[in-house]
C-alpha positions as a Python dict, from the first residue, in 0.01 Angstrom:
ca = {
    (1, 'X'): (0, 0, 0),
    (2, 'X'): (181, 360, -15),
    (3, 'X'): (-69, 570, 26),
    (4, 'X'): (-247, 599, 391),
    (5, 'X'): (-628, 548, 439),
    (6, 'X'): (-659, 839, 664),
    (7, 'X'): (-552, 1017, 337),
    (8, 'X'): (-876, 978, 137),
    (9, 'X'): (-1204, 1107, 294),
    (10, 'X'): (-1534, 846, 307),
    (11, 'X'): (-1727, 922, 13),
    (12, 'X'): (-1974, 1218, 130),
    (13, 'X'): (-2233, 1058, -127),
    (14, 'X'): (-2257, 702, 104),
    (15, 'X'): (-2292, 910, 383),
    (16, 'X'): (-2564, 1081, 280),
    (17, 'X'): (-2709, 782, 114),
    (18, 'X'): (-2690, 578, 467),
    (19, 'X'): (-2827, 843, 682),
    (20, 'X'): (-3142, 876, 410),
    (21, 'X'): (-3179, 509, 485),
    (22, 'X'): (-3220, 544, 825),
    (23, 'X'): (-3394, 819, 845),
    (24, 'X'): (-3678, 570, 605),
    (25, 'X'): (-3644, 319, 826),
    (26, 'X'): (-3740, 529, 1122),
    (27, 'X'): (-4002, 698, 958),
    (28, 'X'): (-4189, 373, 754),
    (29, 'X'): (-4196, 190, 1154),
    (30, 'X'): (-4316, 494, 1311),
    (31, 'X'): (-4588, 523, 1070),
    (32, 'X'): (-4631, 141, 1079),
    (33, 'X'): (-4655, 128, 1441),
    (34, 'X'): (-4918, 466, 1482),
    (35, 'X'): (-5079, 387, 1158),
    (36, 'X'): (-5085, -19, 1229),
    (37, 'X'): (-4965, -83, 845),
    (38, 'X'): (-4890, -392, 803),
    (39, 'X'): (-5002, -606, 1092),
    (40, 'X'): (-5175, -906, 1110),
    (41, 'X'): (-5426, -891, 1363),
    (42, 'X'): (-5730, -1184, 1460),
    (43, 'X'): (-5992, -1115, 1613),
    (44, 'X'): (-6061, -1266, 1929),
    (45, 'X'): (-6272, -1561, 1887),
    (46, 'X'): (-6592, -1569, 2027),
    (47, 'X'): (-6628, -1655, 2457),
    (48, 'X'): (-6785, -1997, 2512),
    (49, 'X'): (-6799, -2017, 2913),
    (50, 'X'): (-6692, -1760, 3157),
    (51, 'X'): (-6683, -1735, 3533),
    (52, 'X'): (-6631, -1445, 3754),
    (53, 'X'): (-6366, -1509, 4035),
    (54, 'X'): (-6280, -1343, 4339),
    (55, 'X'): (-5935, -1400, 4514),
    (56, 'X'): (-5950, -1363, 4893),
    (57, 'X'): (-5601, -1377, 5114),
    (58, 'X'): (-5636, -1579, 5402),
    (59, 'X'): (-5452, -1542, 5714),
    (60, 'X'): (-5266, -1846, 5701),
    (61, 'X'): (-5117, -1724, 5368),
    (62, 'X'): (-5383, -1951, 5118),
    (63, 'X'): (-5594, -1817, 4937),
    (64, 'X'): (-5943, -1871, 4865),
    (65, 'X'): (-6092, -1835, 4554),
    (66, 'X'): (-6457, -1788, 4521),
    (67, 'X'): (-6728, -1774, 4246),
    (68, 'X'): (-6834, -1398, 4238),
    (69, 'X'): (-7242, -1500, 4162),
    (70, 'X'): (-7264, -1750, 4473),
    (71, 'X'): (-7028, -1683, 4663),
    (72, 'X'): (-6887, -2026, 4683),
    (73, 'X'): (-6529, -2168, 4710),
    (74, 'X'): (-6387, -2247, 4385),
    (75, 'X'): (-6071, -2363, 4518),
    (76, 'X'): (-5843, -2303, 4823),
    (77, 'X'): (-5510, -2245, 4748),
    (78, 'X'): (-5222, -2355, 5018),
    (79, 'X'): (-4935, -2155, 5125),
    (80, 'X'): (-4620, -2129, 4907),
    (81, 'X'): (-4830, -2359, 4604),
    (82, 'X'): (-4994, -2266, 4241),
    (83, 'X'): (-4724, -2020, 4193),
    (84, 'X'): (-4843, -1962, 3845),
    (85, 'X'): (-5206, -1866, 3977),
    (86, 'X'): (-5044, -1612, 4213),
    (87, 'X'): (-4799, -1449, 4037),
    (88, 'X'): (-5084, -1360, 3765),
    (89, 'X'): (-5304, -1225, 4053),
    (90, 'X'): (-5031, -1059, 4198),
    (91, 'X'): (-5003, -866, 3862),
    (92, 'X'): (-5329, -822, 3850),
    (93, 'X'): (-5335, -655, 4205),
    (94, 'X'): (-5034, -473, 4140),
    (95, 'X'): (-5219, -204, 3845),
    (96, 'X'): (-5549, -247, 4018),
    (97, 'X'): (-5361, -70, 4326),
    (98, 'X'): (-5174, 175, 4098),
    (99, 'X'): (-5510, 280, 3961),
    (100, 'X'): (-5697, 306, 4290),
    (101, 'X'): (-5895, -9, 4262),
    (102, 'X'): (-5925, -227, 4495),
    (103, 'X'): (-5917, -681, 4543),
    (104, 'X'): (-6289, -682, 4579),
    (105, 'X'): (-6449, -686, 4242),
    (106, 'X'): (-6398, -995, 4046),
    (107, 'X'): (-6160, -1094, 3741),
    (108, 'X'): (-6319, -1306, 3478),
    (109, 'X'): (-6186, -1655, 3347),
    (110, 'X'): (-6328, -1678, 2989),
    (111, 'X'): (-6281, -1984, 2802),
    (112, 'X'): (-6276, -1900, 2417),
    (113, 'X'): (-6421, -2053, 2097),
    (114, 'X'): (-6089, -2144, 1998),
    (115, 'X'): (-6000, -2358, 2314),
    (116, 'X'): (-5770, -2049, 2478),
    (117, 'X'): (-5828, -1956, 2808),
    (118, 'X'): (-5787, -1608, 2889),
    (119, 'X'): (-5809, -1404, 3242),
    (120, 'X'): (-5979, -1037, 3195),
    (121, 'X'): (-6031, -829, 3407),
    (122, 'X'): (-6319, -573, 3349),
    (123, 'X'): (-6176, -290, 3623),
    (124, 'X'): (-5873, -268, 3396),
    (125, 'X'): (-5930, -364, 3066),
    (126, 'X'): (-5670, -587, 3092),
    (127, 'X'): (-5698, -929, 2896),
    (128, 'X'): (-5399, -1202, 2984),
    (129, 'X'): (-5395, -1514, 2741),
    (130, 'X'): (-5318, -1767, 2963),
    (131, 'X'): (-5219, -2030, 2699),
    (132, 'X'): (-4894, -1800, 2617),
    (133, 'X'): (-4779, -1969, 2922),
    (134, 'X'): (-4773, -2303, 2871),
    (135, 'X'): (-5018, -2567, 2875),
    (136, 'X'): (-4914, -2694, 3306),
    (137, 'X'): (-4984, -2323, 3352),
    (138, 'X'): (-5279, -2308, 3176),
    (139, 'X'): (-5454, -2601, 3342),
    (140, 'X'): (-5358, -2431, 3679),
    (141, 'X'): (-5664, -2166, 3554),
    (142, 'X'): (-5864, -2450, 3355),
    (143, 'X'): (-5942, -2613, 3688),
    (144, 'X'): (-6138, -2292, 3836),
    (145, 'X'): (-6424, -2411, 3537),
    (146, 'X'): (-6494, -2737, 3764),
    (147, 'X'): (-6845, -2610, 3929),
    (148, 'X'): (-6736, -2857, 4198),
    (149, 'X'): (-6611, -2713, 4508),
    (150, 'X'): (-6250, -2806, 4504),
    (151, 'X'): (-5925, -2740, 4726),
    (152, 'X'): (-5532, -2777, 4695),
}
């Protein structure tokens, strides 16, 4: 090669044509993402069983969880166990405190048409599909349906 490629300037016409795409691209998933073109949403399938829960922290570092209608004990869970319950609740707690609410009024656990569990919570909004996380995780909620007392 004699000649140098520092010697010839990029062709100004692929610049151009580049940045147009870009500019496109940005533009067609902006109006994608405000407009929601193109996505494929379900809706959710119908609820076939729910059950209002409250979580209560116990002094010994459990945690009792009771039916919100009765006032019964759903479950009692031990210190330092059913990490996947608590970490959800602990999410849970964490925007309920950011938006002033407090642990008191109760999340529901709705069992869908489709077989998915889901946790909502009716203070928030919030809906968490439970069966994202696995199906050991997800049984870890499905027990809270038993209407017998139960502990851990």
């Amino acid at each position: 090669m004699s000649e140098e490629m520092t010697d010839r300037p990029f062709p100004r016409g692929a610049l151009i044509g580049a940045g147009v795409l870009i500019a496109a691209t940005m533009v067609a998933a902006l109006a994608g993402r405000v407009g929601d073109i193109g996505t494929v949403r379900l809706p959710p399938a119908a609820l076939v069983e729910t059950r209002d829960l409250v979580f209560v922290d116990r002094p010994e570092g459990g945690i009792a969880i009771l039916d919100a209608d009765d006032k019964t004990t759903v479950a009692v869970l031990a210190p330092n166990t059913d990490g996947f319950i608590r970490g959800v609740m602990r999410g849970v707690a964490r925007e309920r405190r950011s938006l002033g609410i407090g642990s008191e009024p109760p999340v529901r656990l709705a069992q869908r048409e489709d077989g998915r569990l889901t946790l909502i919570d009716p203070q928030t909004g919030r809906e968490i599909g439970l069966d994202a996380f696995g199906p050991t995780n997800t049984q870890a909620f499905a027990r809270l349906f038993d209407r017998e007392t139960t502990s851990r």
